[in-house]
Amino acid sequence: MYNKKISPSGSTHATAALLEEIEGTVSGHRDGHGFVVRDDGEADIYLSPSEMRAVLHKDRVKARVVRHDRKGRPEGRVVEIIERSNQPIIGRLLQENGVWLVAPEDKRYGQDILIPRGATGQARVGQVVVVELVEPPALYGQPVGRVKEVLGEVDDPGMEIEIAVRKYSVPHEFSEACIAQARGLPDKVRPQDKKNRVDLTDVPLVTIDGEDARDFDDAVYCEPVTLGRGKSARKGWRLLVAIADVSHYVETGEPIDVDAYERATSVYFPRRVIPMLPEKLSNGLCSLNPDVDRLCMVCDMLIEGDGIEQGDIKAYQFYPAVMHSHARFTYTEVAAILANTRGAEAARRKERVGDLLHLYEVYRALLSARARRGAVDFETTETQIVCDESGRIEKIVPRVRNEAHRLIEETMLAANVCSADFIGQSKHSGLFRVHEGPTPEKNELLRNYLKAMGVSLTISEDPQPAEFQRIADAVKDRPDAQQIHTMLLRSMQQAIYTPFNSGHFGLAYEAYTHFTSPIRRYPDLLVHRVIKAILGKTRYHLPNLPTPGEAHAKLARRLEKNDAARKPARVAGEKAKKASAELLAWQAAGLHCSANERRADEASRDVEAWLKCKYMREHLGEEFNGLVSAATSFGIFVTLDAMYVEGLVHITELGGEYFRFDEARQELRGERTGIRYAIGSRVRVQVSRVDLDGRRIDFRLVKGDELGLTREPVREAREFSVSRDDGEQGLSEPNVNKKTSRIASNSRKAGIAKTPARKTSAKRDKLALLSPIQALKASVKSAVKKAAAKTKARKSKR
């Protein structure tokens, strides 16, 4: 723990001393500068490279705002370091002029770490190592560290995963106590485990998963039933969703439970999974493998089969059971059987074809209920990285969602919504999966975008999911449909786990939770425990949980800020409800699980980015067709058609003209040509640079017009463009003189861009080739002529 004062220097010292000291966490940038992410959720404070010399990424500091730049953003100085980050630093060991140092793999650290001669351990030059800091950085001195662990050579198979799990602090080794407890568990379900359970071993439950799945959380079965009696009798379905009963083996507070809570989720990488539970549980005792008895928790539902209420869940019950999976299906296999019940796949599984058809029928009924709710259903392209045995990418392919994927998805949603209703009806505390609508800021941005794009439909001040789906359906045949769908998705918030139920916006449910994946998600395990407590007429109490860490403290601040923006003013006299100690404990658990879910996603994306960069290094200089996936003030991001790899075309690579970023339309527009680069625009690019350490791929634009880019009149481009945040009228290339851009603009006003029709083509060509100075002279000459003509016209009128 450090508590070091840093005295600000310079002419602004007196001003800084008068300002408030603000606490926050340092977030470094790969370009050397950084920011202080404030605890109060206000705008980040910019730190110059000189200020970053004494601090490192993730340090806790106090800072003072000393000025605001022309965009109104605060700039500050660090006045005190509250706490140094204990995060280990991963990098490559180098030797320069006899000095050992480690260049951090995460460029946000901004400084190399000096390593004393005796502190390199067994590491060799060029190897990837984990460094523990011995001395922190100072204004005039680099940080000093020692090699704590040697990971290996940078090109070793799986090195990208070893780096990611340490970079994002993903727990990847089980504790000795956890391993010992797992070793003592039985290898199969024992007779005493089956007591007080419903025997479903004769029910032909089956699992449907991907080809590479190793842990099977869920099994399903459906049969037709009659709902009601007499004249009111109608067609219905009985749907059973059986979920692995992890809570029977993993009890609260035991070593396996402690490790599972710390991880909160399994983390999926190409060719490797870091499981939440030891393999004996995740792939063995808890997994619903075929032809063996397994313990499960069952959601047994009755679903309306016909009429205006088709797909509605009319009744449900939960109970512990023992099951025997009758088959292990893959999505591909089930889709083939549903497409052709007389094909080869169906012939091999003829005893199960009838059951699959019943599942398909209940799936169609659930889809009709989904449509009535107005749930959002956008089709997006997910990709899968296919690697060889050495870990090298062979190809990147789209992950195709077929009817079998959707069938399982709808049946799992049904079980999850019943779980949320069951917990809510019982008044028992638990975790809900909450997805709230767009914030007011995103709501306004989306409305402006739809208006700018000429979409006749829009969203209300308090939008409902059905409004988003109506817009998606209305534009699906437009050439820019993908662009609009992308913006609809980006306007929504991320879902979180919380004990305070406020519904699921995207799925249009009043209450929703996660029940169906307790092998790989800790919130599902907690939901199972709560349901068992309710069935047993007891109450489940959370154990003493670890102190919330930085990740979910940061998430908590963001949620508080969003909540304040959504509810800016309370009704006069209304008091905020004070949460009980029990609810606060559940809230901490929800924040922990939400933050670790994001951590897992970030680690997975980091590994995929590394692999894609290594893959694209083999294609330097090659040209590909692609689609613009995002437009920013500094360039466009392009996703290649053939490889599903995204890279940046910097604005300096778009051509020698002046570009403006139109925030409403989310596009870059050329002032001279009127050419537009927006989401969905087709371009051809060349792979120009690959930065493996920075996880960055740079493209150079080859051509765009021939592939469907829009080119608009210059006048319209000027009319609809917007100003930048810093007051500049658009964004120009750094090496382009702004005066030259203004001269070029003046030359158009002088008649160069709009030559009268009576002039010959030779005259137009000559004018178009004028130098900037000649263009300025032409502009002045034209202005003088116009002024003289106006004076002459006034005199003649008199």
Short mmCIF file of C-alpha atoms in Angstrom, two decimals, residues 500-680:
data_model
loop_
_atom_site.label_atom_id
_atom_site.label_comp_id
_atom_site.label_asym_id
_atom_site.label_seq_id
_atom_site.Cartn_x
_atom_site.Cartn_y
_atom_site.Cartn_z
CA PHE A 500 -34.53 -5.98 -7.84
CA ASN A 501 -36.79 -7.21 -10.63
CA SER A 502 -37.56 -4.68 -13.35
CA GLY A 503 -38.20 -7.10 -16.20
CA HIS A 504 -36.35 -8.08 -19.34
CA PHE A 505 -36.77 -5.50 -22.10
CA GLY A 506 -35.40 -7.48 -25.03
CA LEU A 507 -37.43 -10.62 -24.30
CA ALA A 508 -40.50 -8.60 -23.20
CA TYR A 509 -40.88 -10.51 -19.92
CA GLU A 510 -42.11 -8.93 -16.70
CA ALA A 511 -39.76 -11.24 -14.79
CA TYR A 512 -36.88 -13.38 -16.00
CA THR A 513 -33.96 -15.24 -14.47
CA HIS A 514 -31.36 -17.89 -15.32
CA PHE A 515 -32.16 -21.47 -14.23
CA THR A 516 -30.95 -23.66 -17.10
CA SER A 517 -27.11 -23.65 -16.87
CA PRO A 518 -25.91 -24.30 -13.30
CA ILE A 519 -22.82 -26.19 -14.55
CA ARG A 520 -21.38 -23.04 -16.13
CA ARG A 521 -23.17 -20.08 -14.43
CA TYR A 522 -23.18 -19.41 -10.69
CA PRO A 523 -26.44 -17.35 -10.72
CA ASP A 524 -28.27 -20.44 -12.03
CA LEU A 525 -26.89 -22.45 -9.11
CA LEU A 526 -28.20 -19.82 -6.68
CA VAL A 527 -31.63 -19.92 -8.37
CA HIS A 528 -31.71 -23.72 -7.92
CA ARG A 529 -30.96 -23.33 -4.22
CA VAL A 530 -33.72 -20.75 -3.80
CA ILE A 531 -36.26 -22.96 -5.62
CA LYS A 532 -35.33 -25.93 -3.42
CA ALA A 533 -35.71 -23.76 -0.31
CA ILE A 534 -39.17 -22.64 -1.42
CA LEU A 535 -40.21 -26.25 -2.13
CA GLY A 536 -38.95 -27.23 1.31
CA LYS A 537 -40.73 -24.28 2.92
CA THR A 538 -37.44 -22.90 4.23
CA ARG A 539 -35.37 -19.85 3.34
CA TYR A 540 -32.01 -19.83 1.60
CA HIS A 541 -29.37 -17.54 3.09
CA LEU A 542 -26.28 -16.43 1.24
CA PRO A 543 -22.93 -17.13 2.91
CA ASN A 544 -20.56 -14.32 3.87
CA LEU A 545 -19.27 -13.16 0.50
CA PRO A 546 -15.88 -11.60 -0.25
CA THR A 547 -15.60 -7.82 -0.33
CA PRO A 548 -16.74 -6.46 -3.72
CA GLY A 549 -13.80 -5.94 -6.07
CA GLU A 550 -12.93 -3.17 -8.48
CA ALA A 551 -14.84 -4.65 -11.45
CA HIS A 552 -18.23 -4.77 -9.80
CA ALA A 553 -17.62 -1.54 -7.87
CA LYS A 554 -17.16 0.10 -11.27
CA LEU A 555 -20.30 -1.62 -12.59
CA ALA A 556 -22.25 -0.46 -9.53
CA ARG A 557 -21.27 3.17 -10.19
CA ARG A 558 -22.35 2.88 -13.81
CA LEU A 559 -25.71 1.39 -12.82
CA GLU A 560 -26.30 4.13 -10.27
CA LYS A 561 -25.52 6.76 -12.91
CA ASN A 562 -27.93 5.16 -15.40
CA ASP A 563 -30.63 4.92 -12.75
CA ALA A 564 -30.19 8.59 -11.88
CA ALA A 565 -30.47 9.54 -15.56
CA ARG A 566 -33.61 7.45 -15.93
CA LYS A 567 -35.23 8.91 -12.79
CA PRO A 568 -33.91 12.48 -12.60
CA ALA A 569 -36.47 13.69 -10.11
CA ARG A 570 -38.47 11.85 -7.48
CA VAL A 571 -42.03 12.73 -6.68
CA ALA A 572 -42.12 15.38 -3.96
CA GLY A 573 -42.13 13.78 -0.53
CA GLU A 574 -41.33 10.29 -1.89
CA LYS A 575 -38.50 8.55 -0.08
CA ALA A 576 -36.17 6.00 -1.58
CA LYS A 577 -36.81 2.50 -0.27
CA LYS A 578 -34.06 1.30 2.01
CA ALA A 579 -32.84 -2.17 1.09
CA SER A 580 -32.54 -4.77 3.84
CA ALA A 581 -29.22 -6.42 4.71
CA GLU A 582 -30.41 -9.56 2.91
CA LEU A 583 -31.19 -7.63 -0.29
CA LEU A 584 -27.85 -5.84 -0.11
CA ALA A 585 -26.09 -9.21 0.11
CA TRP A 586 -27.99 -10.44 -2.95
CA GLN A 587 -27.16 -7.20 -4.73
CA ALA A 588 -23.44 -7.74 -4.03
CA ALA A 589 -23.71 -11.30 -5.38
CA GLY A 590 -25.48 -10.01 -8.50
CA LEU A 591 -22.84 -7.35 -9.14
CA HIS A 592 -20.08 -9.93 -8.66
CA CYS A 593 -21.66 -12.34 -11.17
CA SER A 594 -22.38 -9.55 -13.68
CA ALA A 595 -18.84 -8.18 -13.48
CA ASN A 596 -17.28 -11.62 -13.87
CA GLU A 597 -19.52 -12.34 -16.82
CA ARG A 598 -18.10 -9.23 -18.51
CA ARG A 599 -14.58 -10.26 -17.50
CA ALA A 600 -15.07 -13.62 -19.19
CA ASP A 601 -16.38 -11.93 -22.35
CA GLU A 602 -13.42 -9.53 -22.45
CA ALA A 603 -10.90 -12.35 -21.99
CA SER A 604 -12.55 -14.38 -24.76
CA ARG A 605 -12.58 -11.40 -27.13
CA ASP A 606 -8.93 -10.70 -26.32
CA VAL A 607 -7.90 -14.24 -27.29
CA GLU A 608 -9.97 -14.13 -30.47
CA ALA A 609 -8.39 -10.78 -31.39
CA TRP A 610 -4.89 -12.25 -30.84
CA LEU A 611 -5.67 -15.26 -33.02
CA LYS A 612 -7.15 -13.10 -35.76
CA CYS A 613 -4.10 -10.83 -35.75
CA LYS A 614 -1.78 -13.83 -36.06
CA TYR A 615 -3.97 -15.11 -38.88
CA MET A 616 -3.98 -11.80 -40.75
CA ARG A 617 -0.18 -11.46 -40.55
CA GLU A 618 -0.12 -14.15 -43.21
CA HIS A 619 -2.31 -11.97 -45.46
CA LEU A 620 -0.41 -8.66 -45.34
CA GLY A 621 -0.75 -6.81 -48.63
CA GLU A 622 -3.73 -8.85 -49.80
CA GLU A 623 -7.03 -7.25 -50.83
CA PHE A 624 -10.51 -8.19 -49.63
CA ASN A 625 -14.09 -7.01 -49.94
CA GLY A 626 -15.75 -5.94 -46.71
CA LEU A 627 -18.60 -4.17 -44.98
CA VAL A 628 -18.36 -1.05 -42.82
CA SER A 629 -19.33 -2.18 -39.31
CA ALA A 630 -18.85 1.17 -37.52
CA ALA A 631 -18.10 4.79 -38.37
CA THR A 632 -16.27 7.12 -36.00
CA SER A 633 -14.69 10.56 -36.08
CA PHE A 634 -11.27 8.97 -36.70
CA GLY A 635 -12.16 6.44 -39.39
CA ILE A 636 -14.26 3.42 -40.26
CA PHE A 637 -14.15 -0.18 -39.04
CA VAL A 638 -14.50 -2.77 -41.78
CA THR A 639 -15.40 -6.46 -41.42
CA LEU A 640 -14.03 -8.65 -44.20
CA ASP A 641 -16.59 -10.77 -46.05
CA ALA A 642 -14.50 -13.90 -46.44
CA MET A 643 -12.81 -13.96 -43.03
CA TYR A 644 -15.14 -12.12 -40.61
CA VAL A 645 -12.14 -10.14 -39.33
CA GLU A 646 -12.55 -6.47 -38.35
CA GLY A 647 -9.94 -3.77 -38.91
CA LEU A 648 -9.65 0.02 -38.98
CA VAL A 649 -9.38 2.24 -42.02
CA HIS A 650 -8.01 5.42 -40.47
CA ILE A 651 -9.43 8.70 -41.75
CA THR A 652 -6.03 9.51 -43.28
CA GLU A 653 -6.52 6.49 -45.57
CA LEU A 654 -9.88 7.65 -46.95
CA GLY A 655 -8.45 10.09 -49.48
CA GLY A 656 -7.12 13.62 -49.62
CA GLU A 657 -10.23 15.53 -48.68
CA TYR A 658 -12.05 16.98 -45.71
CA PHE A 659 -14.36 14.49 -43.88
CA ARG A 660 -17.12 15.26 -41.42
CA PHE A 661 -18.54 12.80 -38.90
CA ASP A 662 -22.34 12.90 -38.93
CA GLU A 663 -23.41 11.65 -35.50
CA ALA A 664 -27.09 11.47 -36.40
CA ARG A 665 -26.45 9.24 -39.42
CA GLN A 666 -23.38 7.56 -37.90
CA GLU A 667 -21.32 8.12 -41.02
CA LEU A 668 -18.29 9.95 -42.42
CA ARG A 669 -18.98 12.23 -45.36
CA GLY A 670 -16.51 13.81 -47.76
CA GLU A 671 -17.01 17.55 -48.16
CA ARG A 672 -15.61 17.73 -51.70
CA THR A 673 -17.05 14.54 -53.23
CA GLY A 674 -20.06 13.96 -50.97
CA ILE A 675 -19.04 10.31 -50.62
CA ARG A 676 -20.47 8.63 -47.52
CA TYR A 677 -19.01 5.84 -45.37
CA ALA A 678 -21.76 4.47 -43.14
CA ILE A 679 -22.54 1.16 -41.41
CA GLY A 680 -23.34 -1.31 -44.18
#
